């Protein structure tokens, strides 16, 4: 490609004009901004742009040819030489002058909570033969052909205007309509459009809820073990956090503290134990919320993947007083890089949530919203869910028999479906050490300590998912985990 | 389309099973979830899903045919009747039971700053024949053909994996590379990849900077008049805000208060006056920042639209100590619904900004990032800018002569370019009244009061943009503004 003439500016000092032009070109090549083989602007263009004589530019170019920074190709002009010198890979910015003190960011950064522990996942997990990693999808299961067609449809001229304009705080009405009519009823929820907000995934919805409802003086209840992503969200509000123990039937409403403003829960499919809260307990939880006056934030992630029985209705569907904020996401059913989710709550809350979202980011991109709306409305979404369920069902069966055969121990629910198992190693095994040793053998598992809200969390739990691993690799992978646990115990 | 069987659930109470099924269908039709002509699931399917006998479902369906909710079409099955009764347009959610007190959101919403004044813009502005609205684009100037091709390229199988995975806190490296090599050098900026963060538009970048740098005890300086969108961003941090007056050369560094932690400025192209700060003043501003130790957030919006002379280098390009955070956006050069911008700063700041963005929304969608990267790398972006500049140049000339002829008065800079003019009406004219009266005649202008950080702002300023109005309408529209001002004075 041709290097745009606009990338050139003439510095005010630094030698003759010719020197300054040369320095800028050399700098561009050494720092990797100008790539080998790229074409320089013509001397006429560059001279016109910088307001200098064409001869000055030509002399700079010919000098650089002599040094093999550039090559001249007859009438075609000048190009970055294929054998041009290569610079240091990470040279400091020009703006950095070693004789000047750098700005002190330690002092300037006013709001910096300690990073909470996160689940260690190798960024290059796709290169691992046995990726029992959670929350990523399998490209072989995604209907990218129809997704492409839906994107094309969204890019049609007719829709283009709606997708390119600044919608201020508004969402794509087509997507809101599809969620309202086709998705929420599956969770037993009826909602008007002003009770729905599109978010940048469930994470964004959780953040918005926490940001609006929690202050330094308020109390949040979270499940332990629970979704680690909530921790950083809460740390930003500086609220007080109370962990609530989770058993085989989810959290116990009778164990909730008297002082509670917001409870974050995953009743239908607890993260990470996969426990489902029985209906009687849900009613008790809602009664409790009404009596104590706290808000329940229901993260209804992954409900589409309940394939071993009908999914239980959401807590929001039983919510008589309106204290439940329901959060859903397309990260598991479509793909996480889409960054698309939604939040359903009483209109007064949604109005404030919309205002906050508008301040922070305006709205999710129109193209992404309309593409998803098309995919849902045309039924591809349901076909996709069906395909995922079938594939996960098969993988889950392989996981289950491999786990039994290898003598590994479940620590969570094994019914209902989902995309992972919550496991327990012998107490003497630190699963972070286990995970590291398994990485070296090409196996990715998720150590469990980060799921506990505890200064000294139990270290012998771990999670293994089957959403990204090839079925043929499951049995061998599970065996390798068992072998490594044996070696460590 | 077929109504998915998953949208049906059997409530626990409410009469016989048949009644409960009927009620759910009637409810779906009356509330507009099931649309006329949509196909019901087969009785076999629905019976299987609900775990009831097929006869029960068939009887429910035939009863509903009698009431004209459904029609039977021989072997094809049952459909929502084209003449089905229509419900009230906004019936309350089923969850709402009138005998129960609703949750009190007034108390629960802990963080709710007063909404700051905003620039009133009609949502249906595209229907107005004379839209002198700012910040929206003209679809006739956008190369949607090549944008579509770039999106298709991003949707190729090869790239699909990179675009669908959860990237945790990371950006698309291809977009970062293109910004670093092709965009930033035009502003005189050299940056390493770890000094760049992709944001959801400039608004998101401003919000991130404010959130990280300001607290209740800190001071922010903003330009007055200035970008109104910054006000809500600052209100969320509860910081102290100091307005700084802006003249024909931008703000005066000598007028900055001694207590200042962060200064938000638009030095190259002041919003809304279009003033350009001279180089000597910029140096004085940077010296001042270094001496007092405050951070400068440079919102370098719209630099691509400087078409009447070469754009001045950014403040960041002169930043010796690293105290400048540079913000850019593709909202003006591509389109605002894209929600894509970037932030350039020292790595320690970008690291914290990335962490915050990851907590709030993870990352901008992969598809959007890669499509923009392709559009830039293939040179379509430069062609696009060129087309915008030419079109705006022509419209601007029409605006200028119409303004002169109509005797309207400029209140800001008229050199440099951009996409709007900042105007002054006689002091007795309230431009909000003016705007309202003009709306009734099909003319959109932006009243100026919201641009001032002042309890009692001047009310006779207004802004008129030429980014969305058809050239043929400009002269007539300006005349109408002049006429209405005359009537009001």
Short mmCIF file of N, CA and C in Angstrom, two decimals, chain A residues 4 6-7 12 27 31-33 35 38 91-96 100 102-103 105 107-108 110-113 115 121 126 136 142 148 155 160-161 164-166 168 181 185-186 189-190 192 195 200 203-204 207 211-214 218 227 232 283 290 293 295 316 319-323 335-337 339 346 352 355 359-363 366, chain B residues 4 6-7 12 27 31-33 35 38 91-96 100 102-103 105 107-108 110-113 115 121 126 136 142 148 155 160-161 164-166 168 181 185-186 189-190 192 195 200 203-204 207 211-214 218 227 232 283 290 293 295 316 319-323 335-337 339 346 352 355 359-363 366:
data_model
loop_
_atom_site.label_atom_id
_atom_site.label_comp_id
_atom_site.label_asym_id
_atom_site.label_seq_id
_atom_site.Cartn_x
_atom_site.Cartn_y
_atom_site.Cartn_z
N UNK A 4 0.25 7.05 3.42
CA UNK A 4 -0.49 8.30 3.17
C UNK A 4 0.38 9.51 3.47
N UNK A 6 -0.43 12.21 4.59
CA UNK A 6 -0.83 12.89 5.83
C UNK A 6 -0.04 12.43 7.05
N UNK A 7 0.65 11.27 6.92
CA UNK A 7 1.39 10.80 8.09
C UNK A 7 2.68 11.60 8.29
N UNK A 12 9.59 21.26 14.02
CA UNK A 12 10.00 22.66 13.97
C UNK A 12 11.52 22.82 14.02
N UNK A 27 12.83 6.93 10.87
CA UNK A 27 12.12 6.62 12.10
C UNK A 27 10.91 5.74 11.83
N UNK A 31 10.84 1.95 13.40
CA UNK A 31 9.85 1.63 14.43
C UNK A 31 8.75 0.73 13.89
N UNK A 32 8.86 0.37 12.62
CA UNK A 32 7.87 -0.57 12.09
C UNK A 32 6.57 0.05 11.63
N UNK A 33 6.50 1.38 11.57
CA UNK A 33 5.27 2.00 11.06
C UNK A 33 5.21 1.85 9.54
N UNK A 35 6.24 -0.36 6.44
CA UNK A 35 6.65 -1.75 6.26
C UNK A 35 7.41 -1.94 4.96
N UNK A 38 6.29 -1.10 1.16
CA UNK A 38 5.27 -0.05 1.04
C UNK A 38 5.81 1.11 0.19
N UNK A 91 11.17 0.48 20.60
CA UNK A 91 11.86 1.73 20.88
C UNK A 91 10.89 2.70 21.53
N UNK A 92 11.39 3.56 22.41
CA UNK A 92 10.48 4.47 23.10
C UNK A 92 9.90 5.51 22.13
N UNK A 93 8.77 6.08 22.50
CA UNK A 93 8.12 7.10 21.67
C UNK A 93 9.04 8.30 21.49
N UNK A 94 8.86 9.01 20.37
CA UNK A 94 9.65 10.23 20.16
C UNK A 94 9.41 11.25 21.24
N UNK A 95 8.15 11.22 21.74
CA UNK A 95 7.80 12.23 22.75
C UNK A 95 8.65 12.07 24.01
N UNK A 96 9.19 10.87 24.20
CA UNK A 96 9.92 10.63 25.43
C UNK A 96 11.31 11.21 25.37
N UNK A 100 13.88 14.60 30.70
CA UNK A 100 12.74 15.19 31.41
C UNK A 100 12.11 14.15 32.31
N UNK A 102 9.33 11.96 33.89
CA UNK A 102 8.06 11.46 33.38
C UNK A 102 6.95 11.79 34.36
N UNK A 103 5.78 11.90 33.80
CA UNK A 103 4.61 12.18 34.62
C UNK A 103 4.39 11.03 35.60
N UNK A 105 2.19 8.71 37.28
CA UNK A 105 0.82 8.16 37.21
C UNK A 105 0.38 7.53 38.51
N UNK A 107 0.50 8.73 41.43
CA UNK A 107 -0.25 9.72 42.19
C UNK A 107 -1.56 10.07 41.48
N UNK A 108 -1.50 10.21 40.15
CA UNK A 108 -2.65 10.72 39.40
C UNK A 108 -3.82 9.75 39.37
N UNK A 110 -6.48 8.09 40.66
CA UNK A 110 -7.19 8.22 41.93
C UNK A 110 -7.93 6.96 42.32
N UNK A 111 -8.56 6.31 41.36
CA UNK A 111 -9.42 5.16 41.65
C UNK A 111 -8.74 3.89 41.17
N UNK A 112 -8.10 3.19 42.06
CA UNK A 112 -7.40 1.99 41.60
C UNK A 112 -7.55 0.87 42.62
N UNK A 113 -8.67 0.15 42.57
CA UNK A 113 -8.80 -0.96 43.51
C UNK A 113 -7.80 -2.04 43.17
N UNK A 115 -6.39 -5.40 42.02
CA UNK A 115 -6.99 -6.40 41.13
C UNK A 115 -7.37 -7.64 41.93
N UNK A 121 -6.04 -18.28 32.72
CA UNK A 121 -6.29 -19.00 31.47
C UNK A 121 -5.21 -18.57 30.48
N UNK A 126 -6.05 -21.96 22.38
CA UNK A 126 -6.45 -22.70 21.18
C UNK A 126 -5.33 -23.61 20.69
N UNK A 136 -15.62 -20.15 26.19
CA UNK A 136 -15.28 -19.88 24.80
C UNK A 136 -16.12 -20.84 23.97
N UNK A 142 -20.60 -23.27 15.27
CA UNK A 142 -21.29 -22.01 14.99
C UNK A 142 -21.67 -21.93 13.52
N UNK A 148 -23.12 -14.67 8.66
CA UNK A 148 -22.62 -13.79 7.60
C UNK A 148 -23.79 -13.20 6.80
N UNK A 155 -26.41 -4.93 6.69
CA UNK A 155 -25.60 -3.92 6.00
C UNK A 155 -26.29 -3.39 4.75
N UNK A 160 -29.05 0.74 6.60
CA UNK A 160 -27.78 1.36 6.90
C UNK A 160 -27.91 2.62 7.76
N UNK A 161 -28.91 3.40 7.41
CA UNK A 161 -29.12 4.65 8.12
C UNK A 161 -29.35 4.40 9.62
N UNK A 164 -26.03 3.40 11.33
CA UNK A 164 -24.87 4.29 11.38
C UNK A 164 -25.09 5.52 12.25
N UNK A 165 -26.36 5.89 12.46
CA UNK A 165 -26.62 7.11 13.22
C UNK A 165 -26.26 6.94 14.69
N UNK A 166 -25.95 8.05 15.33
CA UNK A 166 -25.79 8.06 16.78
C UNK A 166 -27.19 7.97 17.37
N UNK A 168 -27.89 8.09 20.42
CA UNK A 168 -27.87 8.62 21.78
C UNK A 168 -28.04 7.44 22.75
N UNK A 181 -40.13 -10.89 22.49
CA UNK A 181 -41.10 -11.84 21.99
C UNK A 181 -40.57 -13.28 21.96
N UNK A 185 -39.96 -14.97 26.93
CA UNK A 185 -41.02 -15.92 27.30
C UNK A 185 -40.47 -17.30 27.65
N UNK A 186 -39.32 -17.68 27.10
CA UNK A 186 -38.74 -18.97 27.47
C UNK A 186 -38.32 -19.00 28.92
N UNK A 189 -40.82 -14.74 31.34
CA UNK A 189 -40.82 -13.29 31.61
C UNK A 189 -41.58 -12.55 30.53
N UNK A 190 -42.47 -11.66 30.96
CA UNK A 190 -43.10 -10.72 30.05
C UNK A 190 -42.57 -9.35 30.37
N UNK A 192 -42.18 -5.11 28.85
CA UNK A 192 -42.40 -4.09 27.83
C UNK A 192 -41.05 -3.57 27.35
N UNK A 195 -38.72 -1.85 29.66
CA UNK A 195 -38.17 -2.64 30.78
C UNK A 195 -36.95 -3.46 30.34
N UNK A 200 -23.47 -4.53 26.79
CA UNK A 200 -22.29 -5.13 26.17
C UNK A 200 -21.97 -6.45 26.90
N UNK A 203 -21.53 -9.12 31.56
CA UNK A 203 -20.58 -8.39 32.41
C UNK A 203 -20.97 -6.92 32.52
N UNK A 204 -21.32 -6.31 31.41
CA UNK A 204 -21.71 -4.91 31.37
C UNK A 204 -23.01 -4.69 32.16
N UNK A 207 -22.19 -4.81 35.82
CA UNK A 207 -21.50 -3.59 36.20
C UNK A 207 -22.49 -2.44 36.36
N UNK A 211 -23.14 -0.49 39.81
CA UNK A 211 -22.80 0.93 39.82
C UNK A 211 -23.98 1.78 40.30
N UNK A 212 -25.18 1.40 39.90
CA UNK A 212 -26.35 2.20 40.25
C UNK A 212 -26.84 1.92 41.66
N UNK A 213 -26.61 0.70 42.16
CA UNK A 213 -27.27 0.30 43.41
C UNK A 213 -26.35 0.29 44.61
N UNK A 214 -25.05 0.32 44.40
CA UNK A 214 -24.14 0.16 45.52
C UNK A 214 -23.29 1.40 45.76
N UNK A 218 -23.11 0.64 51.34
CA UNK A 218 -24.08 -0.43 51.13
C UNK A 218 -23.43 -1.82 51.11
N UNK A 227 -19.25 -16.49 40.61
CA UNK A 227 -18.63 -15.94 39.40
C UNK A 227 -17.53 -14.94 39.77
N UNK A 232 -14.39 -7.71 40.71
CA UNK A 232 -13.82 -6.43 40.28
C UNK A 232 -14.94 -5.40 40.12
N UNK A 283 -39.08 -19.19 46.24
CA UNK A 283 -40.17 -18.39 46.81
C UNK A 283 -39.73 -17.79 48.14
N UNK A 290 -38.45 -9.21 49.66
CA UNK A 290 -39.53 -8.23 49.85
C UNK A 290 -39.55 -7.75 51.29
N UNK A 293 -36.28 -5.79 51.83
CA UNK A 293 -36.14 -4.66 50.90
C UNK A 293 -34.85 -4.64 50.11
N UNK A 295 -32.51 -5.79 46.64
CA UNK A 295 -32.66 -6.07 45.21
C UNK A 295 -31.97 -7.40 44.90
N UNK A 316 -37.06 -14.09 37.94
CA UNK A 316 -37.81 -12.89 37.51
C UNK A 316 -39.26 -13.25 37.19
N UNK A 319 -41.39 -12.95 40.22
CA UNK A 319 -41.10 -11.72 40.96
C UNK A 319 -42.34 -10.84 41.06
N UNK A 320 -43.05 -10.94 42.18
CA UNK A 320 -44.31 -10.20 42.33
C UNK A 320 -44.13 -8.73 42.59
N UNK A 321 -43.03 -8.34 43.25
CA UNK A 321 -42.91 -6.94 43.65
C UNK A 321 -42.05 -6.13 42.70
N UNK A 322 -41.26 -6.80 41.87
CA UNK A 322 -40.41 -6.07 40.93
C UNK A 322 -39.01 -5.82 41.45
N UNK A 323 -38.57 -6.62 42.43
CA UNK A 323 -37.25 -6.38 43.02
C UNK A 323 -36.14 -7.14 42.29
N UNK A 335 -21.70 -16.10 20.50
CA UNK A 335 -20.28 -16.18 20.83
C UNK A 335 -19.89 -15.00 21.70
N UNK A 336 -18.89 -15.19 22.57
CA UNK A 336 -18.58 -14.15 23.56
C UNK A 336 -18.01 -12.87 22.95
N UNK A 337 -17.31 -12.98 21.82
CA UNK A 337 -16.72 -11.79 21.19
C UNK A 337 -17.77 -10.83 20.65
N UNK A 339 -20.16 -9.59 22.44
CA UNK A 339 -20.42 -8.62 23.51
C UNK A 339 -21.86 -8.13 23.46
N UNK A 346 -37.76 -3.30 36.27
CA UNK A 346 -38.77 -2.25 36.29
C UNK A 346 -38.28 -1.03 35.51
N UNK A 352 -32.66 4.65 34.52
CA UNK A 352 -31.38 5.08 35.08
C UNK A 352 -30.22 4.29 34.46
N UNK A 355 -29.40 5.74 31.17
CA UNK A 355 -28.66 7.00 31.29
C UNK A 355 -27.18 6.72 31.58
N UNK A 359 -23.88 7.57 29.17
CA UNK A 359 -22.71 8.34 29.59
C UNK A 359 -21.43 7.56 29.34
N UNK A 360 -21.47 6.27 29.59
CA UNK A 360 -20.25 5.46 29.54
C UNK A 360 -19.88 5.10 28.10
N UNK A 361 -20.87 4.76 27.28
CA UNK A 361 -20.53 4.27 25.94
C UNK A 361 -21.61 4.54 24.89
N UNK A 362 -22.64 5.30 25.22
CA UNK A 362 -23.79 5.54 24.33
C UNK A 362 -24.61 4.26 24.13
N UNK A 363 -24.25 3.41 23.16
CA UNK A 363 -25.04 2.21 22.93
C UNK A 363 -24.18 1.16 22.22
N UNK A 366 -24.73 -0.50 16.29
CA UNK A 366 -25.93 -0.86 15.56
C UNK A 366 -25.78 -2.11 14.72
N UNK B 4 -41.52 -20.54 18.70
CA UNK B 4 -40.74 -21.65 19.26
C UNK B 4 -41.47 -22.27 20.45
N UNK B 6 -40.30 -23.47 22.96
CA UNK B 6 -39.67 -23.12 24.24
C UNK B 6 -40.29 -21.89 24.90
N UNK B 7 -41.08 -21.12 24.13
CA UNK B 7 -41.65 -19.93 24.76
C UNK B 7 -42.84 -20.30 25.65
N UNK B 12 -48.03 -22.85 37.52
CA UNK B 12 -48.35 -23.87 38.52
C UNK B 12 -49.82 -23.85 38.91
N UNK B 27 -52.76 -14.54 25.90
CA UNK B 27 -51.90 -13.51 26.44
C UNK B 27 -50.80 -13.13 25.44
N UNK B 31 -50.73 -9.33 23.90
CA UNK B 31 -49.62 -8.45 24.25
C UNK B 31 -48.68 -8.24 23.07
N UNK B 32 -49.04 -8.85 21.94
CA UNK B 32 -48.23 -8.60 20.75
C UNK B 32 -46.98 -9.44 20.66
N UNK B 33 -46.81 -10.45 21.52
CA UNK B 33 -45.64 -11.32 21.39
C UNK B 33 -45.81 -12.28 20.22
N UNK B 35 -47.45 -12.76 16.66
CA UNK B 35 -47.98 -11.86 15.64
C UNK B 35 -48.95 -12.59 14.72
N UNK B 38 -48.43 -15.89 12.44
CA UNK B 38 -47.36 -16.78 12.92
C UNK B 38 -47.94 -18.16 13.22
N UNK B 91 -49.99 -3.21 27.98
CA UNK B 91 -50.53 -3.87 29.17
C UNK B 91 -49.38 -4.15 30.13
N UNK B 92 -49.65 -4.12 31.43
CA UNK B 92 -48.57 -4.34 32.39
C UNK B 92 -48.10 -5.79 32.36
N UNK B 93 -46.90 -6.01 32.83
CA UNK B 93 -46.32 -7.35 32.84
C UNK B 93 -47.16 -8.28 33.71
N UNK B 94 -47.14 -9.56 33.37
CA UNK B 94 -47.88 -10.52 34.20
C UNK B 94 -47.39 -10.53 35.62
N UNK B 95 -46.08 -10.26 35.76
CA UNK B 95 -45.52 -10.32 37.10
C UNK B 95 -46.18 -9.28 38.01
N UNK B 96 -46.73 -8.24 37.40
CA UNK B 96 -47.27 -7.16 38.22
C UNK B 96 -48.60 -7.54 38.80
N UNK B 100 -49.96 -6.07 45.33
CA UNK B 100 -48.69 -6.08 46.06
C UNK B 100 -47.99 -4.75 45.87
N UNK B 102 -45.16 -2.24 44.99
CA UNK B 102 -44.02 -2.34 44.08
C UNK B 102 -42.74 -1.99 44.81
N UNK B 103 -41.66 -2.50 44.30
CA UNK B 103 -40.35 -2.20 44.88
C UNK B 103 -40.05 -0.71 44.73
N UNK B 105 -37.77 1.96 43.91
CA UNK B 105 -36.48 2.20 43.26
C UNK B 105 -35.86 3.53 43.66
N UNK B 107 -35.38 4.70 46.58
CA UNK B 107 -34.46 4.48 47.67
C UNK B 107 -33.27 3.64 47.21
N UNK B 108 -33.57 2.64 46.37
CA UNK B 108 -32.52 1.67 46.01
C UNK B 108 -31.43 2.26 45.13
N UNK B 110 -28.71 4.17 44.43
CA UNK B 110 -27.79 4.91 45.30
C UNK B 110 -27.09 6.05 44.58
N UNK B 111 -26.68 5.80 43.36
CA UNK B 111 -25.87 6.76 42.63
C UNK B 111 -26.69 7.39 41.52
N UNK B 112 -27.25 8.53 41.77
CA UNK B 112 -28.06 9.13 40.73
C UNK B 112 -27.83 10.63 40.65
N UNK B 113 -26.78 11.05 39.94
CA UNK B 113 -26.57 12.50 39.82
C UNK B 113 -27.69 13.13 39.00
N UNK B 115 -29.49 14.85 36.11
CA UNK B 115 -29.11 14.90 34.68
C UNK B 115 -28.69 16.33 34.32
N UNK B 121 -32.28 17.72 20.72
CA UNK B 121 -32.28 17.35 19.30
C UNK B 121 -33.48 16.43 19.08
N UNK B 126 -34.24 13.19 10.91
CA UNK B 126 -34.10 12.86 9.49
C UNK B 126 -35.36 13.25 8.70
N UNK B 136 -24.07 13.86 13.21
CA UNK B 136 -24.61 12.72 12.48
C UNK B 136 -23.99 12.78 11.09
N UNK B 142 -21.24 8.20 2.54
CA UNK B 142 -20.52 7.06 3.10
C UNK B 142 -20.37 5.95 2.07
N UNK B 148 -19.26 -2.71 3.41
CA UNK B 148 -19.86 -4.04 3.38
C UNK B 148 -18.81 -5.09 3.02
N UNK B 155 -15.70 -11.32 8.25
CA UNK B 155 -16.53 -12.47 8.59
C UNK B 155 -16.03 -13.77 7.95
N UNK B 160 -12.71 -15.64 11.64
CA UNK B 160 -13.87 -15.79 12.50
C UNK B 160 -13.50 -16.09 13.94
N UNK B 161 -12.54 -16.96 14.09
CA UNK B 161 -12.13 -17.37 15.42
C UNK B 161 -11.67 -16.18 16.25
N UNK B 164 -14.72 -14.05 17.33
CA UNK B 164 -15.79 -14.57 18.16
C UNK B 164 -15.34 -14.88 19.59
N UNK B 165 -14.05 -15.09 19.78
CA UNK B 165 -13.58 -15.46 21.11
C UNK B 165 -13.70 -14.29 22.08
N UNK B 166 -13.80 -14.63 23.37
CA UNK B 166 -13.73 -13.62 24.41
C UNK B 166 -12.26 -13.24 24.52
N UNK B 168 -11.02 -11.27 26.63
CA UNK B 168 -10.78 -10.72 27.96
C UNK B 168 -10.53 -9.22 27.80
N UNK B 181 0.05 2.94 12.92
CA UNK B 181 0.87 3.22 11.75
C UNK B 181 0.24 4.26 10.82
N UNK B 185 0.34 8.96 13.25
CA UNK B 185 1.39 9.82 12.68
C UNK B 185 0.83 11.10 12.06
N UNK B 186 -0.43 11.07 11.62
CA UNK B 186 -1.03 12.30 11.07
C UNK B 186 -1.20 13.36 12.14
N UNK B 189 1.95 11.79 16.38
CA UNK B 189 2.10 10.94 17.56
C UNK B 189 2.73 9.60 17.19
N UNK B 190 3.72 9.21 17.97
CA UNK B 190 4.25 7.86 17.88
C UNK B 190 3.87 7.13 19.13
N UNK B 192 3.51 3.04 21.04
CA UNK B 192 3.64 1.59 21.02
C UNK B 192 2.26 0.98 21.26
N UNK B 195 0.50 1.49 24.45
CA UNK B 195 0.10 2.88 24.78
C UNK B 195 -1.23 3.24 24.12
N UNK B 200 -15.17 2.50 23.12
CA UNK B 200 -16.48 2.58 22.47
C UNK B 200 -16.76 4.05 22.13
N UNK B 203 -16.60 9.22 23.64
CA UNK B 203 -17.34 9.35 24.90
C UNK B 203 -16.83 8.34 25.93
N UNK B 204 -16.64 7.10 25.50
CA UNK B 204 -16.17 6.05 26.38
C UNK B 204 -14.74 6.34 26.87
N UNK B 207 -14.95 9.03 29.47
CA UNK B 207 -15.48 8.47 30.72
C UNK B 207 -14.40 7.69 31.46
N UNK B 211 -13.06 8.62 35.14
CA UNK B 211 -13.30 7.62 36.18
C UNK B 211 -12.01 7.26 36.90
N UNK B 212 -10.90 7.18 36.15
CA UNK B 212 -9.64 6.77 36.76
C UNK B 212 -8.93 7.91 37.47
N UNK B 213 -9.17 9.13 37.01
CA UNK B 213 -8.33 10.24 37.50
C UNK B 213 -9.04 11.15 38.50
N UNK B 214 -10.35 11.07 38.58
CA UNK B 214 -11.06 12.04 39.41
C UNK B 214 -11.76 11.37 40.58
N UNK B 218 -11.07 15.78 44.01
CA UNK B 218 -10.22 16.34 42.96
C UNK B 218 -10.94 17.36 42.09
N UNK B 227 -17.81 20.95 25.28
CA UNK B 227 -18.59 19.75 24.91
C UNK B 227 -19.54 19.37 26.05
N UNK B 232 -22.00 15.02 32.22
CA UNK B 232 -22.54 13.85 32.89
C UNK B 232 -21.40 12.92 33.31
N UNK B 283 2.46 25.42 24.04
CA UNK B 283 3.67 25.17 24.82
C UNK B 283 3.50 25.67 26.24
N UNK B 290 3.07 20.66 33.46
CA UNK B 290 4.22 20.01 34.09
C UNK B 290 4.54 20.66 35.44
N UNK B 293 1.55 19.82 37.71
CA UNK B 293 1.33 18.39 37.87
C UNK B 293 -0.07 17.91 37.54
N UNK B 295 -3.03 16.51 34.70
CA UNK B 295 -3.14 15.72 33.48
C UNK B 295 -3.96 16.51 32.46
N UNK B 316 -0.59 16.13 22.08
CA UNK B 316 0.15 14.93 22.49
C UNK B 316 1.51 14.85 21.78
N UNK B 319 4.15 16.61 23.76
CA UNK B 319 4.06 16.25 25.18
C UNK B 319 5.35 15.62 25.66
N UNK B 320 6.24 16.43 26.25
CA UNK B 320 7.54 15.92 26.65
C UNK B 320 7.50 15.03 27.88
N UNK B 321 6.57 15.28 28.80
CA UNK B 321 6.61 14.56 30.07
C UNK B 321 5.65 13.38 30.11
N UNK B 322 4.70 13.34 29.19
CA UNK B 322 3.76 12.22 29.19
C UNK B 322 2.48 12.49 29.95
N UNK B 323 2.15 13.76 30.17
CA UNK B 323 0.96 14.10 30.96
C UNK B 323 -0.29 14.23 30.10
N UNK B 335 -18.77 6.60 10.99
CA UNK B 335 -20.12 6.99 11.41
C UNK B 335 -20.26 6.77 12.92
N UNK B 336 -21.12 7.56 13.57
CA UNK B 336 -21.17 7.52 15.03
C UNK B 336 -21.76 6.22 15.59
N UNK B 337 -22.67 5.56 14.82
CA UNK B 337 -23.25 4.31 15.31
C UNK B 337 -22.24 3.19 15.41
N UNK B 339 -19.51 3.37 17.13
CA UNK B 339 -19.00 3.39 18.51
C UNK B 339 -17.55 2.91 18.56
N UNK B 346 0.54 7.20 28.28
CA UNK B 346 1.62 6.39 28.84
C UNK B 346 1.09 5.00 29.22
N UNK B 352 -4.21 0.61 33.36
CA UNK B 352 -5.35 0.79 34.27
C UNK B 352 -6.64 0.99 33.49
N UNK B 355 -7.91 -2.28 32.30
CA UNK B 355 -8.53 -3.04 33.39
C UNK B 355 -9.95 -2.55 33.64
N UNK B 359 -13.55 -4.58 33.09
CA UNK B 359 -14.58 -4.76 34.12
C UNK B 359 -15.93 -4.29 33.62
N UNK B 360 -15.94 -3.19 32.90
CA UNK B 360 -17.19 -2.56 32.49
C UNK B 360 -17.82 -3.26 31.29
N UNK B 361 -17.02 -3.66 30.31
CA UNK B 361 -17.60 -4.21 29.09
C UNK B 361 -16.70 -5.21 28.36
N UNK B 362 -15.58 -5.60 28.96
CA UNK B 362 -14.59 -6.46 28.31
C UNK B 362 -13.90 -5.74 27.15
N UNK B 363 -14.48 -5.76 25.93
CA UNK B 363 -13.81 -5.12 24.79
C UNK B 363 -14.85 -4.80 23.72
N UNK B 366 -15.44 -7.75 18.33
CA UNK B 366 -14.40 -8.07 17.36
C UNK B 366 -14.78 -7.74 15.93
#
